[in-house]
């Protein structure tokens, strides 16, 4: 059992995070090695200094400010968890898309002869099978930045 | 394409639940954020950002796990992201003495044995300065273990890394803090090094 092996495990030893065998190895080594025993005491002191840092409280109105921030978040966006709203949104979009196609067709009839109608853009039906939050959230996780409403990045999320 | 307006009753329930979790955990989250950032303003901003992100994704929260573990994962991620974005990931400043913690304080009686150090506000400031100069990943691991009392397994889960990495970060982080203290205030802390 050399000092390097023991030294690299002292923090875990202090924290009770070694398995039984290593725990006994370290314990037996520090009982014989003055240098490692000193290091153990010193690192214990560092841990206790951190643990003794006084708990600091936020400003009195902090809770209220947080609650307000949550509220304004809520009024800004209907969150994606609400399936009903989403489905309504999607069917609304489908109607809007269909209406747009009709408009293009009508517009084409009005302005051009029939041969040009064939060049009207094809109807793009919403693809099925997407999960709703893929549509509204580019950031698919609370660990990534912000919320972007975009089609881009959908495929990279899953 | 953001849909404004309606709120369902399910939404109300989850907001009530979220608000009650917020009320119970925001002070503790603030304390962790304060030790992470070293500034009350930055800590408040960080906590607010974490709660907002948590709220946006509350439908993904698994209630069988402690809320704070989930919140701290979001918070420490936001914190590390922010540091990386600002390109502040440096530790070289550990070697420089802090301009404000020069050598004006003198506690000769406390230098002999580390066991006899008693927490003073000066000491709190010195430890905080040492934390500020610690490698950010080490600082997160050390604070989760030593301020919040999480096990290495929990820290690994919060930081999305292995237990071996956590063990190493905590070990190296505590040693960085000790090195800083001994360099900044040798007359006070030299007893911590042989
Ligand atoms: Zn040894």
mmCIF file of C-alpha atoms and ligand atoms in Angstrom:
data_model
loop_
_atom_site.group_PDB
_atom_site.id
_atom_site.type_symbol
_atom_site.label_atom_id
_atom_site.label_comp_id
_atom_site.label_asym_id
_atom_site.label_seq_id
_atom_site.Cartn_x
_atom_site.Cartn_y
_atom_site.Cartn_z
ATOM 1 C CA UNK A 1 0.000 0.000 0.000
ATOM 2 C CA UNK A 2 1.779 3.143 -1.123
ATOM 3 C CA UNK A 3 1.154 6.758 -0.206
ATOM 4 C CA UNK A 4 -0.079 7.726 -3.694
ATOM 5 C CA UNK A 5 -2.813 5.113 -3.605
ATOM 6 C CA UNK A 6 -3.925 6.299 -0.194
ATOM 7 C CA UNK A 7 -3.608 10.007 -0.928
ATOM 8 C CA UNK A 8 -5.887 9.785 -3.973
ATOM 9 C CA UNK A 9 -8.566 8.159 -1.828
ATOM 10 C CA UNK A 10 -8.483 10.413 1.196
ATOM 11 C CA UNK A 11 -11.466 12.556 0.181
ATOM 12 C CA UNK A 12 -13.558 9.467 -0.458
ATOM 13 C CA UNK A 13 -12.327 8.003 2.837
ATOM 14 C CA UNK A 14 -13.381 11.141 4.694
ATOM 15 C CA UNK A 15 -16.776 11.068 2.981
ATOM 16 C CA UNK A 16 -17.359 7.376 3.745
ATOM 17 C CA UNK A 17 -17.406 6.684 0.019
ATOM 18 C CA UNK A 18 -14.872 3.846 -0.149
ATOM 19 C CA UNK A 19 -15.812 0.209 -0.230
ATOM 20 C CA UNK A 20 -14.958 -1.865 2.825
ATOM 21 C CA UNK A 21 -11.664 -3.221 1.540
ATOM 22 C CA UNK A 22 -10.248 0.163 0.511
ATOM 23 C CA UNK A 23 -11.561 1.718 3.706
ATOM 24 C CA UNK A 24 -9.558 -0.772 5.755
ATOM 25 C CA UNK A 25 -6.483 -0.313 3.578
ATOM 26 C CA UNK A 26 -6.512 3.453 4.026
ATOM 27 C CA UNK A 27 -7.218 3.197 7.732
ATOM 28 C CA UNK A 28 -4.366 0.814 8.277
ATOM 29 C CA UNK A 29 -1.977 2.934 6.191
ATOM 30 C CA UNK A 30 -2.706 6.213 7.971
ATOM 31 C CA UNK A 31 -2.207 4.583 11.346
ATOM 32 C CA UNK A 32 1.393 3.905 10.308
ATOM 33 C CA UNK A 33 2.196 6.801 7.972
ATOM 34 C CA UNK A 34 2.593 10.166 9.639
ATOM 35 C CA UNK A 35 2.537 12.084 6.363
ATOM 36 C CA UNK A 36 -0.743 10.579 5.147
ATOM 37 C CA UNK A 37 -2.258 10.969 8.605
ATOM 38 C CA UNK A 38 -1.440 14.684 8.502
ATOM 39 C CA UNK A 39 -2.914 15.009 5.025
ATOM 40 C CA UNK A 40 -6.052 13.241 6.208
ATOM 41 C CA UNK A 41 -6.521 15.684 9.099
ATOM 42 C CA UNK A 42 -5.867 18.652 6.875
ATOM 43 C CA UNK A 43 -8.386 17.599 4.213
ATOM 44 C CA UNK A 44 -10.914 16.852 6.941
ATOM 45 C CA UNK A 45 -10.484 20.409 8.102
ATOM 46 C CA UNK A 46 -11.151 21.730 4.586
ATOM 47 C CA UNK A 47 -14.367 19.753 4.459
ATOM 48 C CA UNK A 48 -15.476 20.987 7.847
ATOM 49 C CA UNK A 49 -14.716 24.603 6.909
ATOM 50 C CA UNK A 50 -17.041 24.273 3.928
ATOM 51 C CA UNK A 51 -19.695 22.546 5.985
ATOM 52 C CA UNK A 52 -19.528 25.329 8.580
ATOM 53 C CA UNK A 53 -20.083 28.148 6.122
ATOM 54 C CA UNK A 54 -23.123 30.028 7.408
ATOM 55 C CA UNK A 55 -26.302 29.603 5.400
ATOM 56 C CA UNK A 56 -27.043 32.884 3.672
ATOM 57 C CA UNK A 57 -30.607 33.828 2.907
ATOM 58 C CA UNK A 58 -31.915 35.614 -0.160
ATOM 59 C CA UNK A 59 -33.623 39.004 0.019
ATOM 60 C CA UNK A 60 -37.068 38.997 1.646
ATOM 61 C CA UNK A 61 -38.897 39.612 -1.604
ATOM 62 C CA UNK A 62 -37.003 36.952 -3.547
ATOM 63 C CA UNK A 63 -39.724 34.300 -3.254
ATOM 64 C CA UNK A 64 -42.310 36.770 -4.519
ATOM 65 C CA UNK A 65 -40.106 37.744 -7.457
ATOM 66 C CA UNK A 66 -39.654 34.086 -8.371
ATOM 67 C CA UNK A 67 -43.394 33.455 -8.220
ATOM 68 C CA UNK A 68 -44.001 36.504 -10.407
ATOM 69 C CA UNK A 69 -41.452 35.266 -12.927
ATOM 70 C CA UNK A 70 -43.268 31.924 -13.061
ATOM 71 C CA UNK A 71 -46.585 33.673 -13.542
ATOM 72 C CA UNK A 72 -45.386 35.832 -16.382
ATOM 73 C CA UNK A 73 -43.850 32.738 -17.949
ATOM 74 C CA UNK A 74 -47.289 31.141 -17.787
ATOM 75 C CA UNK A 75 -49.133 34.029 -19.380
ATOM 76 C CA UNK A 76 -46.509 34.286 -22.104
ATOM 77 C CA UNK A 77 -46.795 30.716 -23.271
ATOM 78 C CA UNK A 78 -49.280 27.932 -23.031
ATOM 79 C CA UNK A 79 -47.011 25.158 -22.102
ATOM 80 C CA UNK A 80 -46.640 22.129 -24.312
ATOM 81 C CA UNK A 81 -47.867 19.724 -21.677
ATOM 82 C CA UNK A 82 -51.424 20.661 -22.543
ATOM 83 C CA UNK A 83 -52.374 18.197 -25.177
ATOM 84 C CA UNK A 84 -55.805 19.627 -25.834
ATOM 85 C CA UNK A 85 -54.435 23.009 -26.723
ATOM 86 C CA UNK A 86 -51.887 21.400 -28.928
ATOM 87 C CA UNK A 87 -54.298 19.246 -30.825
ATOM 88 C CA UNK A 88 -56.484 22.230 -31.347
ATOM 89 C CA UNK A 89 -53.429 24.086 -32.545
ATOM 90 C CA UNK A 90 -52.449 21.353 -34.960
ATOM 91 C CA UNK A 91 -55.868 20.956 -36.504
ATOM 92 C CA UNK A 92 -56.051 24.718 -36.707
ATOM 93 C CA UNK A 93 -52.767 24.694 -38.527
ATOM 94 C CA UNK A 94 -54.005 21.988 -40.892
ATOM 95 C CA UNK A 95 -57.046 24.108 -41.670
ATOM 96 C CA UNK A 96 -54.830 27.121 -42.181
ATOM 97 C CA UNK A 97 -52.503 25.153 -44.454
ATOM 98 C CA UNK A 98 -55.420 23.876 -46.505
ATOM 99 C CA UNK A 99 -56.822 27.388 -46.723
ATOM 100 C CA UNK A 100 -53.454 28.669 -47.868
ATOM 101 C CA UNK A 101 -53.295 26.083 -50.625
ATOM 102 C CA UNK A 102 -56.813 26.953 -51.740
ATOM 103 C CA UNK A 103 -55.862 30.599 -51.763
ATOM 104 C CA UNK A 104 -52.865 29.871 -53.942
ATOM 105 C CA UNK A 105 -55.005 27.861 -56.334
ATOM 106 C CA UNK A 106 -57.712 30.519 -56.498
ATOM 107 C CA UNK A 107 -55.095 33.203 -56.882
ATOM 108 C CA UNK A 108 -53.518 31.231 -59.732
ATOM 109 C CA UNK A 109 -56.857 30.803 -61.493
ATOM 110 C CA UNK A 110 -57.481 34.469 -61.276
ATOM 111 C CA UNK A 111 -54.136 35.582 -62.591
ATOM 112 C CA UNK A 112 -53.036 32.941 -65.056
ATOM 113 C CA UNK A 113 -54.350 30.505 -67.562
ATOM 114 C CA UNK A 114 -54.874 26.872 -66.629
ATOM 115 C CA UNK A 115 -51.399 25.705 -67.660
ATOM 116 C CA UNK A 116 -49.899 27.669 -64.797
ATOM 117 C CA UNK A 117 -52.093 26.062 -62.165
ATOM 118 C CA UNK A 118 -49.919 22.978 -62.323
ATOM 119 C CA UNK A 119 -47.009 24.997 -60.921
ATOM 120 C CA UNK A 120 -48.878 25.930 -57.747
ATOM 121 C CA UNK A 121 -46.991 24.623 -54.747
ATOM 122 C CA UNK A 122 -48.122 21.201 -53.587
ATOM 123 C CA UNK A 123 -50.143 21.022 -50.428
ATOM 124 C CA UNK A 124 -47.837 20.230 -47.561
ATOM 125 C CA UNK A 125 -49.791 18.271 -45.019
ATOM 126 C CA UNK A 126 -48.459 18.304 -41.463
ATOM 127 C CA UNK A 127 -46.462 15.145 -40.917
ATOM 128 C CA UNK A 128 -48.029 12.814 -38.445
ATOM 129 C CA UNK A 129 -46.244 11.092 -35.613
ATOM 130 C CA UNK A 130 -44.421 14.090 -34.190
ATOM 131 C CA UNK A 131 -44.684 14.605 -30.517
ATOM 132 C CA UNK A 132 -46.155 17.956 -29.759
ATOM 133 C CA UNK A 133 -43.195 19.333 -27.872
ATOM 134 C CA UNK A 134 -40.949 18.656 -30.821
ATOM 135 C CA UNK A 135 -42.896 21.214 -32.683
ATOM 136 C CA UNK A 136 -42.803 23.955 -30.126
ATOM 137 C CA UNK A 137 -39.508 23.430 -28.416
ATOM 138 C CA UNK A 138 -36.175 23.363 -30.062
ATOM 139 C CA UNK A 139 -34.659 22.928 -26.636
ATOM 140 C CA UNK A 140 -35.962 19.520 -25.674
ATOM 141 C CA UNK A 141 -34.454 19.519 -22.241
ATOM 142 C CA UNK A 142 -34.269 21.871 -19.276
ATOM 143 C CA UNK A 143 -30.503 21.477 -19.497
ATOM 144 C CA UNK A 144 -30.305 23.306 -22.804
ATOM 145 C CA UNK A 145 -30.794 26.943 -23.553
ATOM 146 C CA UNK A 146 -34.049 28.733 -23.999
ATOM 147 C CA UNK A 147 -37.157 28.005 -25.937
ATOM 148 C CA UNK A 148 -37.279 28.384 -29.669
ATOM 149 C CA UNK A 149 -40.337 27.820 -31.726
ATOM 150 C CA UNK A 150 -38.967 26.285 -34.845
ATOM 151 C CA UNK A 151 -39.026 23.249 -37.059
ATOM 152 C CA UNK A 152 -35.262 23.176 -37.131
ATOM 153 C CA UNK A 153 -33.581 20.783 -34.801
ATOM 154 C CA UNK A 154 -36.589 18.516 -34.511
ATOM 155 C CA UNK A 155 -34.820 15.498 -35.844
ATOM 156 C CA UNK A 156 -31.753 16.021 -33.681
ATOM 157 C CA UNK A 157 -33.788 15.888 -30.497
ATOM 158 C CA UNK A 158 -34.676 12.245 -30.676
ATOM 159 C CA UNK B 1 -46.619 29.957 -33.217
ATOM 160 C CA UNK B 2 -46.691 30.337 -29.449
ATOM 161 C CA UNK B 3 -50.242 29.873 -28.311
ATOM 162 C CA UNK B 4 -51.370 32.402 -25.769
ATOM 163 C CA UNK B 5 -54.269 32.395 -23.407
ATOM 164 C CA UNK B 6 -56.100 29.394 -22.061
ATOM 165 C CA UNK B 7 -55.139 27.562 -18.925
ATOM 166 C CA UNK B 8 -56.481 24.109 -18.202
ATOM 167 C CA UNK B 9 -57.190 22.799 -14.738
ATOM 168 C CA UNK B 10 -54.333 20.311 -15.116
ATOM 169 C CA UNK B 11 -52.094 23.303 -15.732
ATOM 170 C CA UNK B 12 -53.346 24.996 -12.588
ATOM 171 C CA UNK B 13 -52.653 21.901 -10.519
ATOM 172 C CA UNK B 14 -49.132 21.532 -11.780
ATOM 173 C CA UNK B 15 -48.481 25.205 -11.232
ATOM 174 C CA UNK B 16 -49.699 24.928 -7.649
ATOM 175 C CA UNK B 17 -47.455 21.928 -7.122
ATOM 176 C CA UNK B 18 -44.533 23.739 -8.675
ATOM 177 C CA UNK B 19 -45.094 26.843 -6.574
ATOM 178 C CA UNK B 20 -45.192 24.811 -3.414
ATOM 179 C CA UNK B 21 -41.908 23.102 -4.375
ATOM 180 C CA UNK B 22 -40.425 26.508 -5.174
ATOM 181 C CA UNK B 23 -41.417 27.872 -1.782
ATOM 182 C CA UNK B 24 -39.855 24.929 -0.021
ATOM 183 C CA UNK B 25 -36.577 24.860 -1.941
ATOM 184 C CA UNK B 26 -35.682 28.348 -3.124
ATOM 185 C CA UNK B 27 -33.755 29.384 -0.008
ATOM 186 C CA UNK B 28 -31.567 26.320 -0.095
ATOM 187 C CA UNK B 29 -31.088 26.764 -3.842
ATOM 188 C CA UNK B 30 -30.077 30.363 -3.227
ATOM 189 C CA UNK B 31 -27.457 29.346 -0.700
ATOM 190 C CA UNK B 32 -25.936 26.850 -3.118
ATOM 191 C CA UNK B 33 -26.061 29.425 -5.929
ATOM 192 C CA UNK B 34 -24.427 32.032 -3.719
ATOM 193 C CA UNK B 35 -21.520 29.724 -2.950
ATOM 194 C CA UNK B 36 -21.273 28.809 -6.635
ATOM 195 C CA UNK B 37 -21.279 32.348 -7.981
ATOM 196 C CA UNK B 38 -19.885 34.322 -5.053
ATOM 197 C CA UNK B 39 -22.382 37.130 -5.625
ATOM 198 C CA UNK B 40 -25.924 37.694 -4.397
ATOM 199 C CA UNK B 41 -27.060 39.206 -7.685
ATOM 200 C CA UNK B 42 -25.608 36.405 -9.778
ATOM 201 C CA UNK B 43 -27.048 33.866 -7.345
ATOM 202 C CA UNK B 44 -30.545 35.341 -7.648
ATOM 203 C CA UNK B 45 -30.284 35.376 -11.446
ATOM 204 C CA UNK B 46 -29.074 31.793 -11.495
ATOM 205 C CA UNK B 47 -31.819 30.546 -9.187
ATOM 206 C CA UNK B 48 -34.487 32.339 -11.209
ATOM 207 C CA UNK B 49 -33.153 30.902 -14.458
ATOM 208 C CA UNK B 50 -33.119 27.417 -12.930
ATOM 209 C CA UNK B 51 -36.706 27.686 -11.679
ATOM 210 C CA UNK B 52 -37.911 29.030 -15.019
ATOM 211 C CA UNK B 53 -36.266 26.182 -16.903
ATOM 212 C CA UNK B 54 -37.621 23.703 -14.381
ATOM 213 C CA UNK B 55 -41.102 25.143 -14.779
ATOM 214 C CA UNK B 56 -40.995 24.954 -18.565
ATOM 215 C CA UNK B 57 -40.104 21.306 -18.342
ATOM 216 C CA UNK B 58 -42.021 20.394 -15.214
ATOM 217 C CA UNK B 59 -43.995 17.802 -17.188
ATOM 218 C CA UNK B 60 -40.741 15.871 -17.487
ATOM 219 C CA UNK B 61 -39.994 15.884 -13.774
ATOM 220 C CA UNK B 62 -40.158 12.441 -12.227
ATOM 221 C CA UNK B 63 -41.757 12.959 -8.796
ATOM 222 C CA UNK B 64 -40.223 9.754 -7.450
ATOM 223 C CA UNK B 65 -36.883 11.608 -7.392
ATOM 224 C CA UNK B 66 -36.089 14.486 -5.051
ATOM 225 C CA UNK B 67 -37.032 17.791 -6.631
ATOM 226 C CA UNK B 68 -33.795 19.411 -5.463
ATOM 227 C CA UNK B 69 -31.674 16.849 -7.346
ATOM 228 C CA UNK B 70 -33.515 17.731 -10.532
ATOM 229 C CA UNK B 71 -33.430 21.456 -9.831
ATOM 230 C CA UNK B 72 -29.719 21.395 -9.004
ATOM 231 C CA UNK B 73 -28.978 19.501 -12.170
ATOM 232 C CA UNK B 74 -30.674 22.271 -14.112
ATOM 233 C CA UNK B 75 -29.025 24.975 -12.034
ATOM 234 C CA UNK B 76 -25.469 23.648 -12.155
ATOM 235 C CA UNK B 77 -25.837 23.032 -15.880
ATOM 236 C CA UNK B 78 -27.015 26.576 -16.455
ATOM 237 C CA UNK B 79 -24.106 27.781 -14.361
ATOM 238 C CA UNK B 80 -21.420 25.778 -16.177
ATOM 239 C CA UNK B 81 -22.965 26.730 -19.550
ATOM 240 C CA UNK B 82 -22.775 30.358 -18.605
ATOM 241 C CA UNK B 83 -19.143 30.137 -17.546
ATOM 242 C CA UNK B 84 -18.179 28.311 -20.734
ATOM 243 C CA UNK B 85 -19.989 30.898 -22.791
ATOM 244 C CA UNK B 86 -18.110 33.678 -21.113
ATOM 245 C CA UNK B 87 -14.829 31.814 -21.493
ATOM 246 C CA UNK B 88 -14.076 32.029 -17.826
ATOM 247 C CA UNK B 89 -12.940 28.454 -17.412
ATOM 248 C CA UNK B 90 -9.557 29.304 -15.936
ATOM 249 C CA UNK B 91 -7.920 28.453 -12.685
ATOM 250 C CA UNK B 92 -4.650 30.276 -13.122
ATOM 251 C CA UNK B 93 -5.908 32.965 -10.774
ATOM 252 C CA UNK B 94 -5.514 30.488 -7.919
ATOM 253 C CA UNK B 95 -1.853 31.372 -7.898
ATOM 254 C CA UNK B 96 -2.416 35.094 -7.566
ATOM 255 C CA UNK B 97 -3.105 36.617 -4.191
ATOM 256 C CA UNK B 98 -6.455 38.292 -4.010
ATOM 257 C CA UNK B 99 -6.213 42.091 -3.971
ATOM 258 C CA UNK B 100 -8.723 42.430 -1.122
ATOM 259 C CA UNK B 101 -7.504 39.596 1.043
ATOM 260 C CA UNK B 102 -3.947 40.843 1.302
ATOM 261 C CA UNK B 103 -2.107 40.277 4.515
ATOM 262 C CA UNK B 104 -3.765 42.879 6.664
ATOM 263 C CA UNK B 105 -5.557 40.474 8.984
ATOM 264 C CA UNK B 106 -3.601 38.805 11.659
ATOM 265 C CA UNK B 107 -4.760 35.860 13.714
ATOM 266 C CA UNK B 108 -1.524 34.613 15.230
ATOM 267 C CA UNK B 109 -3.182 32.454 17.855
ATOM 268 C CA UNK B 110 -5.108 30.454 15.299
ATOM 269 C CA UNK B 111 -2.197 29.439 13.122
ATOM 270 C CA UNK B 112 -0.826 26.580 15.145
ATOM 271 C CA UNK B 113 -3.467 23.931 14.563
ATOM 272 C CA UNK B 114 -6.156 23.797 11.892
ATOM 273 C CA UNK B 115 -8.574 22.255 14.380
ATOM 274 C CA UNK B 116 -8.676 25.498 16.283
ATOM 275 C CA UNK B 117 -9.801 27.660 13.388
ATOM 276 C CA UNK B 118 -13.107 29.259 14.241
ATOM 277 C CA UNK B 119 -15.357 30.563 11.482
ATOM 278 C CA UNK B 120 -15.256 34.345 11.291
ATOM 279 C CA UNK B 121 -16.722 36.590 8.634
ATOM 280 C CA UNK B 122 -13.192 37.190 7.343
ATOM 281 C CA UNK B 123 -12.733 33.480 7.060
ATOM 282 C CA UNK B 124 -16.019 33.100 5.260
ATOM 283 C CA UNK B 125 -14.824 35.699 2.751
ATOM 284 C CA UNK B 126 -11.510 33.886 2.309
ATOM 285 C CA UNK B 127 -13.191 30.537 1.752
ATOM 286 C CA UNK B 128 -15.622 32.113 -0.701
ATOM 287 C CA UNK B 129 -12.725 33.655 -2.586
ATOM 288 C CA UNK B 130 -11.080 30.236 -2.721
ATOM 289 C CA UNK B 131 -14.323 28.773 -4.063
ATOM 290 C CA UNK B 132 -14.540 31.507 -6.696
ATOM 291 C CA UNK B 133 -11.106 30.557 -7.963
ATOM 292 C CA UNK B 134 -11.708 26.828 -7.976
ATOM 293 C CA UNK B 135 -12.127 25.014 -11.301
ATOM 294 C CA UNK B 136 -15.916 25.284 -11.907
ATOM 295 C CA UNK B 137 -16.532 21.551 -12.264
ATOM 296 C CA UNK B 138 -14.652 20.937 -9.025
ATOM 297 C CA UNK B 139 -16.567 23.708 -7.294
ATOM 298 C CA UNK B 140 -19.920 22.223 -8.261
ATOM 299 C CA UNK B 141 -18.911 18.766 -7.018
ATOM 300 C CA UNK B 142 -17.413 20.061 -3.762
ATOM 301 C CA UNK B 143 -20.427 22.232 -2.955
ATOM 302 C CA UNK B 144 -22.958 19.518 -3.723
ATOM 303 C CA UNK B 145 -21.096 17.184 -1.374
ATOM 304 C CA UNK B 146 -20.019 19.584 1.377
ATOM 305 C CA UNK B 147 -22.821 22.157 1.458
ATOM 306 C CA UNK B 148 -25.741 20.037 0.319
ATOM 307 C CA UNK B 149 -24.530 16.725 1.721
ATOM 308 C CA UNK B 150 -25.202 14.675 -1.411
ATOM 309 C CA UNK B 151 -23.550 11.288 -1.781
ATOM 310 C CA UNK B 152 -21.059 10.766 -4.603
ATOM 311 C CA UNK B 153 -23.685 8.763 -6.439
ATOM 312 C CA UNK B 154 -26.142 11.650 -6.217
ATOM 313 C CA UNK B 155 -23.497 14.164 -7.277
ATOM 314 C CA UNK B 156 -22.631 11.925 -10.231
ATOM 315 C CA UNK B 157 -26.285 11.813 -11.216
ATOM 316 C CA UNK B 158 -26.685 15.590 -10.891
ATOM 317 C CA UNK B 159 -23.492 16.245 -12.863
ATOM 318 C CA UNK B 160 -24.162 13.416 -15.313
ATOM 319 C CA UNK B 161 -20.764 11.890 -14.813
ATOM 320 C CA UNK B 162 -19.168 8.852 -13.189
ATOM 321 C CA UNK B 163 -18.602 8.341 -9.478
ATOM 322 C CA UNK B 164 -14.855 8.090 -10.183
ATOM 323 C CA UNK B 165 -14.902 11.543 -11.770
ATOM 324 C CA UNK B 166 -16.841 12.940 -8.827
ATOM 325 C CA UNK B 167 -14.334 11.475 -6.396
ATOM 326 C CA UNK B 168 -11.482 13.067 -8.291
ATOM 327 C CA UNK B 169 -13.208 16.449 -8.640
ATOM 328 C CA UNK B 170 -13.999 16.638 -4.945
ATOM 329 C CA UNK B 171 -10.487 15.624 -3.955
ATOM 330 C CA UNK B 172 -8.821 18.096 -6.286
ATOM 331 C CA UNK B 173 -11.306 20.845 -5.478
ATOM 332 C CA UNK B 174 -10.683 20.656 -1.742
ATOM 333 C CA UNK B 175 -6.946 20.711 -2.379
ATOM 334 C CA UNK B 176 -7.304 23.769 -4.614
ATOM 335 C CA UNK B 177 -9.170 25.541 -1.836
ATOM 336 C CA UNK B 178 -6.503 24.640 0.698
ATOM 337 C CA UNK B 179 -3.721 25.827 -1.640
ATOM 338 C CA UNK B 180 -5.494 29.119 -2.128
ATOM 339 C CA UNK B 181 -5.961 29.687 1.596
ATOM 340 C CA UNK B 182 -2.356 28.851 2.404
ATOM 341 C CA UNK B 183 -1.080 31.163 -0.339
ATOM 342 C CA UNK B 184 -3.472 34.001 0.444
ATOM 343 C CA UNK B 185 -3.060 33.935 4.215
ATOM 344 C CA UNK B 186 -0.023 31.828 5.101
ATOM 345 C CA UNK B 187 0.173 33.144 8.662
ATOM 346 C CA UNK B 188 -3.328 31.853 9.268
ATOM 347 C CA UNK B 189 -3.547 28.666 7.274
ATOM 348 C CA UNK B 190 0.002 27.357 6.959
ATOM 349 C CA UNK B 191 -0.785 24.726 9.567
ATOM 350 C CA UNK B 192 -2.868 22.969 6.956
ATOM 351 C CA UNK B 193 0.228 22.048 4.963
ATOM 352 C CA UNK B 194 3.270 20.242 6.233
HETATM 353 ZN ZN1 LIG C 1 1.497 7.410 3.427
#
